[in-house]
Tab-separated table of C-alpha atoms in Angstrom:
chain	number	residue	atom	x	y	z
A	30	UNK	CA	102.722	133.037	124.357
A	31	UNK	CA	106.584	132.129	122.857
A	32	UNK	CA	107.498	135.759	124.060
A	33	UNK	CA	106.324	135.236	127.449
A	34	UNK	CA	108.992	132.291	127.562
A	35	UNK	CA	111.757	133.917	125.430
A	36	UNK	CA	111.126	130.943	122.880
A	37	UNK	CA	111.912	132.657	119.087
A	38	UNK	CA	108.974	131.756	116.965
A	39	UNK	CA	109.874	129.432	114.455
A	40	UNK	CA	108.961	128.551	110.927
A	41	UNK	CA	109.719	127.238	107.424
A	42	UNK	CA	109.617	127.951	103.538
A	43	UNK	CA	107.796	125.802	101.462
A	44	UNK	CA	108.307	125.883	97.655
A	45	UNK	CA	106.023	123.729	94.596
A	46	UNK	CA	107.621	122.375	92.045
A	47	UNK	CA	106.839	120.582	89.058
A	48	UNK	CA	107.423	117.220	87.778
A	49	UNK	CA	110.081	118.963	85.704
A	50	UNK	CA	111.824	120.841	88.881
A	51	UNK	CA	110.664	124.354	87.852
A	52	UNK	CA	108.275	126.035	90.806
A	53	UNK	CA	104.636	125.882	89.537
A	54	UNK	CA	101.620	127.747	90.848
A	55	UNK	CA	97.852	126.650	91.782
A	56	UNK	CA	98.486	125.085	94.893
A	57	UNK	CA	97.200	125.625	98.785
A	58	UNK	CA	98.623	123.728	101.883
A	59	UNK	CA	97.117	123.729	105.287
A	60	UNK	CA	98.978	123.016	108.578
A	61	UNK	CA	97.455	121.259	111.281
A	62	UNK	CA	98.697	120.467	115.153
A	63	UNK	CA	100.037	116.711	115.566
A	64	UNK	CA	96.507	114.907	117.950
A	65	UNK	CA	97.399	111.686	119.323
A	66	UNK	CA	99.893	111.342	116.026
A	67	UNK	CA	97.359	112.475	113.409
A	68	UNK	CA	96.115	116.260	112.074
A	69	UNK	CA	93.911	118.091	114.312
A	70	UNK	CA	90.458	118.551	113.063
A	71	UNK	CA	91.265	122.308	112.719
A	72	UNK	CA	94.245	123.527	109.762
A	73	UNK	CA	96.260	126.375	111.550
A	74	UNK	CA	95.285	129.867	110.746
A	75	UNK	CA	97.147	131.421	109.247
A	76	UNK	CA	99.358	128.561	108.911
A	77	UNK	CA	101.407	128.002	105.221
A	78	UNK	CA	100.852	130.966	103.482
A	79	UNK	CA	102.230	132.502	99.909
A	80	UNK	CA	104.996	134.072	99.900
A	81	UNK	CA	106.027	136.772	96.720
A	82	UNK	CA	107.055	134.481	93.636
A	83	UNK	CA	105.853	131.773	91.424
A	84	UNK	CA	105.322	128.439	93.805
A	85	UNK	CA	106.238	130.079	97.442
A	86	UNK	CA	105.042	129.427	100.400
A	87	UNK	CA	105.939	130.413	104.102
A	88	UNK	CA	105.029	129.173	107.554
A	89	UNK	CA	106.010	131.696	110.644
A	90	UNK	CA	105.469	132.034	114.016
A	91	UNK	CA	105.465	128.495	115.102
A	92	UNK	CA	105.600	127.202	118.555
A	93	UNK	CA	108.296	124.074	118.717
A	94	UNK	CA	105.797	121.051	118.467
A	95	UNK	CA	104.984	118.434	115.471
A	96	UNK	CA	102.408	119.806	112.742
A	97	UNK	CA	101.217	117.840	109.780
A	98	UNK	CA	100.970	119.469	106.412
A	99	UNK	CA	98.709	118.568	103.960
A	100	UNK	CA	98.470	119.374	100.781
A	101	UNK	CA	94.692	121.155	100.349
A	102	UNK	CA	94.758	121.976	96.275
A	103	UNK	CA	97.237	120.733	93.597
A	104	UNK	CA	98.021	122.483	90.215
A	105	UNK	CA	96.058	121.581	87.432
A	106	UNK	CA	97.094	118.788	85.883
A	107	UNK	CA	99.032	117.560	88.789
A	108	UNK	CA	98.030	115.204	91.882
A	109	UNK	CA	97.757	116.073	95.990
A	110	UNK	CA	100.333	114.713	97.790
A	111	UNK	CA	99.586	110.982	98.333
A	112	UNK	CA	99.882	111.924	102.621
A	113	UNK	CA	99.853	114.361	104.936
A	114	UNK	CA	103.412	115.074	106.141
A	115	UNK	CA	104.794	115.313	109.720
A	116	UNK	CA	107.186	118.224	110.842
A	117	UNK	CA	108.838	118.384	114.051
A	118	UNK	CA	109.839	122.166	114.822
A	119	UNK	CA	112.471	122.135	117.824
A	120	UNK	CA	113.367	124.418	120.236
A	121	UNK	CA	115.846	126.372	118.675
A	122	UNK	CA	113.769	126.334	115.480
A	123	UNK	CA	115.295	123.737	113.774
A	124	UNK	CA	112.865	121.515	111.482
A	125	UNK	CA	112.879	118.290	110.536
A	126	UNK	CA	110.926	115.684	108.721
A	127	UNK	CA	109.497	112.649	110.970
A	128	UNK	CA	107.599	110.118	109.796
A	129	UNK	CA	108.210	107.762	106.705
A	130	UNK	CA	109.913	108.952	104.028
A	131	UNK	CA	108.746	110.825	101.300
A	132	UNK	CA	110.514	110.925	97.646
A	133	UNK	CA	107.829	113.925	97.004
A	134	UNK	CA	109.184	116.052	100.236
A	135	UNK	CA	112.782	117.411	100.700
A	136	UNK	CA	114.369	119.421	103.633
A	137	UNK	CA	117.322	121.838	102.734
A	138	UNK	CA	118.403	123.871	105.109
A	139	UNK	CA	120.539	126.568	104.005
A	140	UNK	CA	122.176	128.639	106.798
A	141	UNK	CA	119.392	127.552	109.037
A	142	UNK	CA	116.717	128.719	106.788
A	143	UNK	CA	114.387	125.483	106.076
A	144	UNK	CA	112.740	125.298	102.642
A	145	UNK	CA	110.252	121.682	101.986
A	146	UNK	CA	110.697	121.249	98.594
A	147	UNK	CA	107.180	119.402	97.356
A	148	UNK	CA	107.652	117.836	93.546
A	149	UNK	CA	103.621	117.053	92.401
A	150	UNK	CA	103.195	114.398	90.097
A	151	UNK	CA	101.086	114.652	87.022
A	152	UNK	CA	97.789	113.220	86.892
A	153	UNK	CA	97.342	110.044	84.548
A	154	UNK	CA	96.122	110.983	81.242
A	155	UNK	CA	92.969	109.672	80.670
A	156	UNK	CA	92.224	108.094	77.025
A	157	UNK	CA	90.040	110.117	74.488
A	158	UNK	CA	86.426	110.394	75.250
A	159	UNK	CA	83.955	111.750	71.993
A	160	UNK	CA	85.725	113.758	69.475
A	161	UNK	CA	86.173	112.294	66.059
A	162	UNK	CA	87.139	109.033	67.311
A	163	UNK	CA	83.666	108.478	68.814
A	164	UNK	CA	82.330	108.706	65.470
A	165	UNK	CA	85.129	106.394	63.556
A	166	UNK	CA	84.355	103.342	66.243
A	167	UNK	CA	80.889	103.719	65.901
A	168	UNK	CA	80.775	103.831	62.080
A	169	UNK	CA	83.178	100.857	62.120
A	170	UNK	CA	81.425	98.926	64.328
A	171	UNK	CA	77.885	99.763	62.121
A	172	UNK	CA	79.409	98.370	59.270
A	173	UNK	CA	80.655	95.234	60.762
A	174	UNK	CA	77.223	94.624	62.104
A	175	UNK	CA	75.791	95.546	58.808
A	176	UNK	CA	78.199	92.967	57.265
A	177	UNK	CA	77.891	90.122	59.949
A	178	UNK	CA	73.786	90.183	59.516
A	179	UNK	CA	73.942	90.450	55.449
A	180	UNK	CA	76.357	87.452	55.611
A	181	UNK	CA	74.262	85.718	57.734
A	182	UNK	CA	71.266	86.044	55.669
A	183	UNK	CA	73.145	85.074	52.442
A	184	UNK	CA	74.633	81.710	54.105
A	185	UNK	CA	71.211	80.635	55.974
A	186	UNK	CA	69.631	81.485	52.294
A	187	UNK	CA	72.280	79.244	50.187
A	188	UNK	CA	71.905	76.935	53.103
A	189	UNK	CA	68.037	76.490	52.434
A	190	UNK	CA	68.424	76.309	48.803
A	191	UNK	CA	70.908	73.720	49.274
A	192	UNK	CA	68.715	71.855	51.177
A	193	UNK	CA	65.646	72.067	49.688
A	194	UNK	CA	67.621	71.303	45.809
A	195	UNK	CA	70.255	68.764	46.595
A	196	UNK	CA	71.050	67.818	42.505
A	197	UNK	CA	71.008	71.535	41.582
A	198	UNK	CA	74.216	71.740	39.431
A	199	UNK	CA	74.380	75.760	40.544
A	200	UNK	CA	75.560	74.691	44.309
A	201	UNK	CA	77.476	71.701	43.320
């Protein structure tokens, strides 16, 4: 165990914010060890957990090593994180962010506390489906039908008439 060794557990603050920067609730994050360079099959329990206050999470008693964290539920209206991301927790407790970078996931460290700051995106918004729209397209598109086959008929008529009565001084 890290007492066993005199290694201080380590860990890290993790706060969800909105696309507007204000923290936001409805999410869950998982933490999983670093296998081979991908997530474990197994999250970390207890791993991130809330903390007291709107969007707060914490993560405590970690032994150094590399964890991934992956987003597990995102607000509604908003989407997961795109990937999983990869934290390296040193000796002396100090965390950073490995990996490629991520414009969703910020490290502050302030006085050697370590806060992720995650930003979700929103979801696309997906055009109207039913409602009274439904109904306006579907009228519209009667009538144009209704119009295209009446026209139809009236030309093919004339067309007949004008063939069958070439001199008839109504067509001419």
């Amino acid at each position: 165990t890290l007492s066993d060794c005199a290694i201080p557990p380590a860990g890290f603050k993790l706060e969800k914010l909105g696309s507007g920067g204000a923290l936001i609730d409805g999410a869950q994050f998982a933490l999983y060890p670093n296998v081979n360079g991908a997530a474990g099959g197994t999250a970390l329990n207890p791993g991130v957990q809330p903390a007291p206050g709107t969007g707060k999470f914490e993560a405590t008693g970690l032994a150094p090593g590399t964890y991934w964290l992956r987003e597990t539920k995102a607000p509604a209206g908003y989407s997961l994180l795109p990937r999983d991301v990869l934290i390296e927790i040193e000796l002396r407790g100090v965390v950073k962010l490995d990996g490629a970078p991520n414009p969703q996931v910020q490290l502050v460290n302030a006085s050697g506390v370590y806060t992720l700051r995650v930003t979700d995106t929103k979801t696309a918004a997906l055009p109207f489906a039913g409602g009274q729209w439904l109904g306006i397209v579907t009228t519209g598109g009667a009538i144009l039908l209704i119009v295209a086959l009446v026209g139809g008929w009236w030309w093919r008529r004339r067309r007949q008439h004008d063939i069958a009565n070439p001199a008839d001084p109504e067509t001419s």
